[in-house]
Amino acid sequence: MRSVAFFLPALVAATPIAQVTSDGWADGPDPKQIQIQSVSFSGNGCPQGSVSTSISPDKTVITFGFDRFQTYIGPGISPSEKTKNCQLHLNLKYPGGFQFSVVESTYHGYAQLDKGVTGTFYSTYYFSQDASATTTTQTSIAGGGIWANGQVYTKADKIPTASYIYSPCGASGILNVNNRIALTSTNATASGTLTDDDATVSFTQQVNLNWRTCKK
């Protein structure tokens, strides 16, 4: 079972009154005013019945658990197994007068890749209210060496300031995180797996947010 956890209280300043800097960024609203109203998911990496969700009583932490977000490549394996995606949809409620941007995310997983196999993990962030504004990060792992026997990997996204996307001003916004893992190979006899189903190593995702006041 893999899990994806979003931690909102730890990602914003605890000061109830926002302090605005010269560039428009604020320390943030009172964390108690930020809530996850509802969640959903879609994609062939997380079909119905394969995902569990848990929201904390204060609606500030959500954990997704996955059973089918796995990719495989190699002789005899269907080409459809080479790539999978799972898109998460978080309906967030937050104080009017603020908007936020995702600035950092961290992922942990597992990869076993023969030489000639490359595994790539893509993450695309956008808000439903402005789906044309997106930012995408990717991490690639070349097989062979330590990866031939299987290793835990970390994907740490640091989104450049110029690529920030902002939630709508107001009191609510739907944040979408489209995660896709894919395998390619230059060796027809090589095999590979890109997944995070190790029972002792959870797949975790932490999304860090920055806040700013809405422009008049």
mmCIF file of C-alpha atoms in Angstrom:
data_model
loop_
_atom_site.group_PDB
_atom_site.id
_atom_site.type_symbol
_atom_site.label_atom_id
_atom_site.label_comp_id
_atom_site.label_asym_id
_atom_site.label_seq_id
_atom_site.Cartn_x
_atom_site.Cartn_y
_atom_site.Cartn_z
ATOM 1 C CA MET A 1 0.000 0.000 0.000
ATOM 2 C CA ARG A 2 1.366 3.372 -1.008
ATOM 3 C CA SER A 3 0.323 6.643 0.486
ATOM 4 C CA VAL A 4 0.282 10.261 -0.585
ATOM 5 C CA ALA A 5 -0.082 12.720 2.245
ATOM 6 C CA PHE A 6 -0.873 16.426 2.048
ATOM 7 C CA PHE A 7 -0.032 18.386 5.182
ATOM 8 C CA LEU A 8 -1.512 21.862 5.192
ATOM 9 C CA PRO A 9 -1.016 23.235 8.749
ATOM 10 C CA ALA A 10 2.743 22.818 8.662
ATOM 11 C CA LEU A 11 3.029 24.525 5.311
ATOM 12 C CA VAL A 12 1.774 27.963 6.210
ATOM 13 C CA ALA A 13 2.724 30.453 8.870
ATOM 14 C CA ALA A 14 0.973 30.150 12.220
ATOM 15 C CA THR A 15 0.430 33.901 12.554
ATOM 16 C CA PRO A 16 -3.289 34.703 12.172
ATOM 17 C CA ILE A 17 -2.576 38.165 10.751
ATOM 18 C CA ALA A 18 -0.762 38.147 7.428
ATOM 19 C CA GLN A 19 2.386 40.253 7.069
ATOM 20 C CA VAL A 20 2.729 41.377 3.457
ATOM 21 C CA THR A 21 6.206 41.783 2.012
ATOM 22 C CA SER A 22 7.244 44.140 -0.754
ATOM 23 C CA ASP A 23 6.734 41.445 -3.407
ATOM 24 C CA GLY A 24 3.157 40.802 -2.330
ATOM 25 C CA TRP A 25 3.790 37.550 -0.457
ATOM 26 C CA ALA A 26 2.121 37.167 2.908
ATOM 27 C CA ASP A 27 2.967 34.992 5.881
ATOM 28 C CA GLY A 28 -0.422 33.410 5.366
ATOM 29 C CA PRO A 29 -3.858 33.161 6.932
ATOM 30 C CA ASP A 30 -4.686 31.370 10.146
ATOM 31 C CA PRO A 31 -4.095 27.654 9.441
ATOM 32 C CA LYS A 32 -7.399 26.856 11.144
ATOM 33 C CA GLN A 33 -9.141 28.627 8.275
ATOM 34 C CA ILE A 34 -7.645 26.328 5.635
ATOM 35 C CA GLN A 35 -9.608 23.145 5.039
ATOM 36 C CA ILE A 36 -9.793 20.274 2.577
ATOM 37 C CA GLN A 37 -13.475 20.167 1.688
ATOM 38 C CA SER A 38 -13.411 17.083 -0.535
ATOM 39 C CA VAL A 39 -11.076 14.945 -2.621
ATOM 40 C CA SER A 40 -11.264 12.738 -5.691
ATOM 41 C CA PHE A 41 -8.898 11.001 -8.088
ATOM 42 C CA SER A 42 -8.764 9.750 -11.655
ATOM 43 C CA GLY A 43 -6.413 7.879 -13.978
ATOM 44 C CA ASN A 44 -5.345 4.364 -14.917
ATOM 45 C CA GLY A 45 -2.846 4.338 -12.045
ATOM 46 C CA CYS A 46 -5.612 4.690 -9.487
ATOM 47 C CA PRO A 47 -8.750 2.921 -10.736
ATOM 48 C CA GLN A 48 -11.861 2.830 -8.584
ATOM 49 C CA GLY A 49 -11.482 0.440 -5.685
ATOM 50 C CA SER A 50 -7.691 0.708 -5.589
ATOM 51 C CA VAL A 51 -7.384 3.934 -3.597
ATOM 52 C CA SER A 52 -8.092 4.676 0.038
ATOM 53 C CA THR A 53 -8.417 8.182 1.428
ATOM 54 C CA SER A 54 -8.337 9.511 4.942
ATOM 55 C CA ILE A 55 -8.993 13.106 6.024
ATOM 56 C CA SER A 56 -8.057 14.277 9.488
ATOM 57 C CA PRO A 57 -10.855 15.511 11.803
ATOM 58 C CA ASP A 58 -9.778 19.145 11.332
ATOM 59 C CA LYS A 59 -9.757 18.681 7.527
ATOM 60 C CA THR A 60 -6.177 19.853 7.159
ATOM 61 C CA VAL A 61 -4.406 16.560 6.375
ATOM 62 C CA ILE A 62 -5.319 14.023 3.713
ATOM 63 C CA THR A 63 -3.675 10.706 2.949
ATOM 64 C CA PHE A 64 -4.175 8.700 -0.243
ATOM 65 C CA GLY A 65 -3.281 5.012 -0.328
ATOM 66 C CA PHE A 66 -2.631 3.332 -3.702
ATOM 67 C CA ASP A 67 -2.568 -0.309 -4.778
ATOM 68 C CA ARG A 68 -2.209 -0.022 -8.567
ATOM 69 C CA PHE A 69 0.105 2.926 -9.305
ATOM 70 C CA GLN A 70 2.844 0.755 -10.842
ATOM 71 C CA THR A 71 4.665 0.487 -14.167
ATOM 72 C CA TYR A 72 6.564 -2.404 -15.765
ATOM 73 C CA ILE A 73 8.608 -2.959 -18.912
ATOM 74 C CA GLY A 74 10.344 -5.976 -20.409
ATOM 75 C CA PRO A 75 9.898 -9.067 -22.577
ATOM 76 C CA GLY A 76 6.325 -10.333 -22.568
ATOM 77 C CA ILE A 77 4.938 -7.306 -20.741
ATOM 78 C CA SER A 78 2.098 -5.385 -22.375
ATOM 79 C CA PRO A 79 3.043 -1.907 -23.663
ATOM 80 C CA SER A 80 0.119 -0.520 -21.636
ATOM 81 C CA GLU A 81 2.070 -1.286 -18.462
ATOM 82 C CA LYS A 82 4.873 1.133 -19.391
ATOM 83 C CA THR A 83 3.077 4.274 -18.226
ATOM 84 C CA LYS A 84 0.449 5.068 -15.610
ATOM 85 C CA ASN A 85 -1.025 8.280 -14.275
ATOM 86 C CA CYS A 86 -3.025 9.290 -11.255
ATOM 87 C CA GLN A 87 -4.533 12.732 -10.928
ATOM 88 C CA LEU A 88 -5.499 14.033 -7.514
ATOM 89 C CA HIS A 89 -8.163 16.698 -7.073
ATOM 90 C CA LEU A 90 -8.308 18.652 -3.815
ATOM 91 C CA ASN A 91 -11.150 21.058 -3.151
ATOM 92 C CA LEU A 92 -9.674 23.585 -0.744
ATOM 93 C CA LYS A 93 -11.405 26.251 1.310
ATOM 94 C CA TYR A 94 -9.366 29.222 2.481
ATOM 95 C CA PRO A 95 -9.954 32.836 3.595
ATOM 96 C CA GLY A 96 -11.061 35.385 1.025
ATOM 97 C CA GLY A 97 -8.399 37.908 0.113
ATOM 98 C CA PHE A 98 -5.654 35.305 -0.207
ATOM 99 C CA GLN A 99 -4.291 33.086 -2.935
ATOM 100 C CA PHE A 100 -1.577 30.461 -2.839
ATOM 101 C CA SER A 101 0.982 28.743 -5.031
ATOM 102 C CA VAL A 102 2.544 25.302 -4.750
ATOM 103 C CA VAL A 103 6.302 25.787 -4.439
ATOM 104 C CA GLU A 104 7.731 22.448 -3.294
ATOM 105 C CA SER A 105 6.797 18.764 -3.363
ATOM 106 C CA THR A 106 8.724 15.695 -2.238
ATOM 107 C CA TYR A 107 8.115 12.129 -3.426
ATOM 108 C CA HIS A 108 9.661 8.825 -2.398
ATOM 109 C CA GLY A 109 9.353 5.597 -4.315
ATOM 110 C CA TYR A 110 11.069 2.467 -5.590
ATOM 111 C CA ALA A 111 12.770 1.696 -8.909
ATOM 112 C CA GLN A 112 14.367 -1.470 -10.293
ATOM 113 C CA LEU A 113 15.818 -0.723 -13.739
ATOM 114 C CA ASP A 114 18.126 -2.779 -15.930
ATOM 115 C CA LYS A 115 20.731 -1.008 -18.039
ATOM 116 C CA GLY A 116 19.029 0.602 -21.014
ATOM 117 C CA VAL A 117 15.790 1.266 -19.123
ATOM 118 C CA THR A 118 14.873 4.790 -18.023
ATOM 119 C CA GLY A 119 12.169 5.661 -15.552
ATOM 120 C CA THR A 120 10.602 9.136 -15.504
ATOM 121 C CA PHE A 121 8.248 10.700 -12.984
ATOM 122 C CA TYR A 122 6.218 13.742 -14.083
ATOM 123 C CA SER A 123 4.082 15.973 -11.870
ATOM 124 C CA THR A 124 1.818 18.671 -13.291
ATOM 125 C CA TYR A 125 0.102 21.206 -11.048
ATOM 126 C CA TYR A 126 -2.847 23.393 -11.966
ATOM 127 C CA PHE A 127 -6.074 24.855 -10.620
ATOM 128 C CA SER A 128 -9.379 23.926 -12.232
ATOM 129 C CA GLN A 129 -10.386 27.565 -12.424
ATOM 130 C CA ASP A 130 -7.453 28.233 -14.785
ATOM 131 C CA ALA A 131 -6.539 24.885 -16.325
ATOM 132 C CA SER A 132 -4.405 26.527 -19.026
ATOM 133 C CA ALA A 133 -1.896 27.715 -16.413
ATOM 134 C CA THR A 134 0.220 24.712 -15.444
ATOM 135 C CA THR A 135 3.669 23.933 -14.163
ATOM 136 C CA THR A 136 5.349 20.544 -14.672
ATOM 137 C CA THR A 137 8.378 18.949 -13.054
ATOM 138 C CA GLN A 138 10.111 15.716 -13.941
ATOM 139 C CA THR A 139 12.792 13.401 -12.623
ATOM 140 C CA SER A 140 14.459 10.658 -14.677
ATOM 141 C CA ILE A 141 16.461 7.643 -13.528
ATOM 142 C CA ALA A 142 18.813 5.800 -15.912
ATOM 143 C CA GLY A 143 18.937 2.060 -15.263
ATOM 144 C CA GLY A 144 21.951 -0.080 -14.485
ATOM 145 C CA GLY A 145 24.401 0.250 -11.644
ATOM 146 C CA ILE A 146 22.703 0.504 -8.264
ATOM 147 C CA TRP A 147 19.305 0.642 -9.943
ATOM 148 C CA ALA A 148 19.672 -2.836 -11.436
ATOM 149 C CA ASN A 149 19.094 -4.353 -8.005
ATOM 150 C CA GLY A 150 16.407 -1.905 -6.967
ATOM 151 C CA GLN A 151 16.658 1.251 -4.900
ATOM 152 C CA VAL A 152 14.445 3.759 -3.135
ATOM 153 C CA TYR A 153 14.368 7.113 -4.927
ATOM 154 C CA THR A 154 13.405 10.635 -3.944
ATOM 155 C CA LYS A 155 11.853 13.174 -6.282
ATOM 156 C CA ALA A 156 12.186 16.655 -4.822
ATOM 157 C CA ASP A 157 10.404 19.377 -6.786
ATOM 158 C CA LYS A 158 11.487 22.973 -6.355
ATOM 159 C CA ILE A 159 9.316 25.094 -8.594
ATOM 160 C CA PRO A 160 11.061 28.246 -9.911
ATOM 161 C CA THR A 161 9.457 31.556 -9.013
ATOM 162 C CA ALA A 162 8.736 32.269 -12.687
ATOM 163 C CA SER A 163 6.702 29.044 -12.880
ATOM 164 C CA TYR A 164 4.455 29.657 -9.878
ATOM 165 C CA ILE A 165 0.758 29.198 -10.552
ATOM 166 C CA TYR A 166 -1.779 30.767 -8.245
ATOM 167 C CA SER A 167 -5.112 29.689 -6.863
ATOM 168 C CA PRO A 168 -8.093 31.900 -7.658
ATOM 169 C CA CYS A 169 -8.730 34.807 -5.317
ATOM 170 C CA GLY A 170 -11.716 34.101 -3.178
ATOM 171 C CA ALA A 171 -12.652 31.445 -0.682
ATOM 172 C CA SER A 172 -12.138 28.187 -2.557
ATOM 173 C CA GLY A 173 -10.068 26.508 -5.267
ATOM 174 C CA ILE A 174 -9.541 23.046 -6.721
ATOM 175 C CA LEU A 175 -5.884 22.037 -6.818
ATOM 176 C CA ASN A 176 -5.052 19.252 -9.279
ATOM 177 C CA VAL A 177 -1.834 17.242 -9.145
ATOM 178 C CA ASN A 178 -1.390 14.959 -12.161
ATOM 179 C CA ASN A 179 1.346 12.423 -11.444
ATOM 180 C CA ARG A 180 2.605 10.192 -14.257
ATOM 181 C CA ILE A 181 5.308 7.519 -14.161
ATOM 182 C CA ALA A 182 6.725 6.067 -17.378
ATOM 183 C CA LEU A 183 9.352 3.568 -18.509
ATOM 184 C CA THR A 184 11.295 3.527 -21.788
ATOM 185 C CA SER A 185 14.009 1.159 -22.996
ATOM 186 C CA THR A 186 16.749 0.966 -25.595
ATOM 187 C CA ASN A 187 17.315 -2.720 -24.843
ATOM 188 C CA ALA A 188 14.608 -5.156 -25.950
ATOM 189 C CA THR A 189 15.698 -7.766 -23.397
ATOM 190 C CA ALA A 190 15.936 -5.426 -20.400
ATOM 191 C CA SER A 191 13.310 -5.171 -17.674
ATOM 192 C CA GLY A 192 12.277 -2.510 -15.239
ATOM 193 C CA THR A 193 9.811 -1.478 -12.560
ATOM 194 C CA LEU A 194 8.951 1.999 -11.346
ATOM 195 C CA THR A 195 6.682 1.831 -8.354
ATOM 196 C CA ASP A 196 6.519 2.397 -4.639
ATOM 197 C CA ASP A 197 4.769 -0.667 -3.282
ATOM 198 C CA ASP A 198 7.468 -1.612 -0.780
ATOM 199 C CA ALA A 199 5.534 -2.207 2.441
ATOM 200 C CA THR A 200 8.316 -0.642 4.506
ATOM 201 C CA VAL A 201 8.777 2.458 2.346
ATOM 202 C CA SER A 202 5.662 4.537 1.891
ATOM 203 C CA PHE A 203 5.173 6.722 -1.138
ATOM 204 C CA THR A 204 4.773 10.161 0.365
ATOM 205 C CA GLN A 205 4.132 13.548 -1.118
ATOM 206 C CA GLN A 206 4.360 16.777 0.802
ATOM 207 C CA VAL A 207 3.212 19.940 -0.902
ATOM 208 C CA ASN A 208 4.526 23.252 0.395
ATOM 209 C CA LEU A 209 2.506 26.394 -0.177
ATOM 210 C CA ASN A 210 3.222 30.101 -0.262
ATOM 211 C CA TRP A 211 0.515 32.674 0.291
ATOM 212 C CA ARG A 212 0.001 36.222 -0.912
ATOM 213 C CA THR A 213 -2.755 38.786 -0.679
ATOM 214 C CA CYS A 214 -4.977 39.242 -3.692
ATOM 215 C CA LYS A 215 -4.292 42.286 -5.798
ATOM 216 C CA LYS A 216 -7.008 44.884 -5.896
#
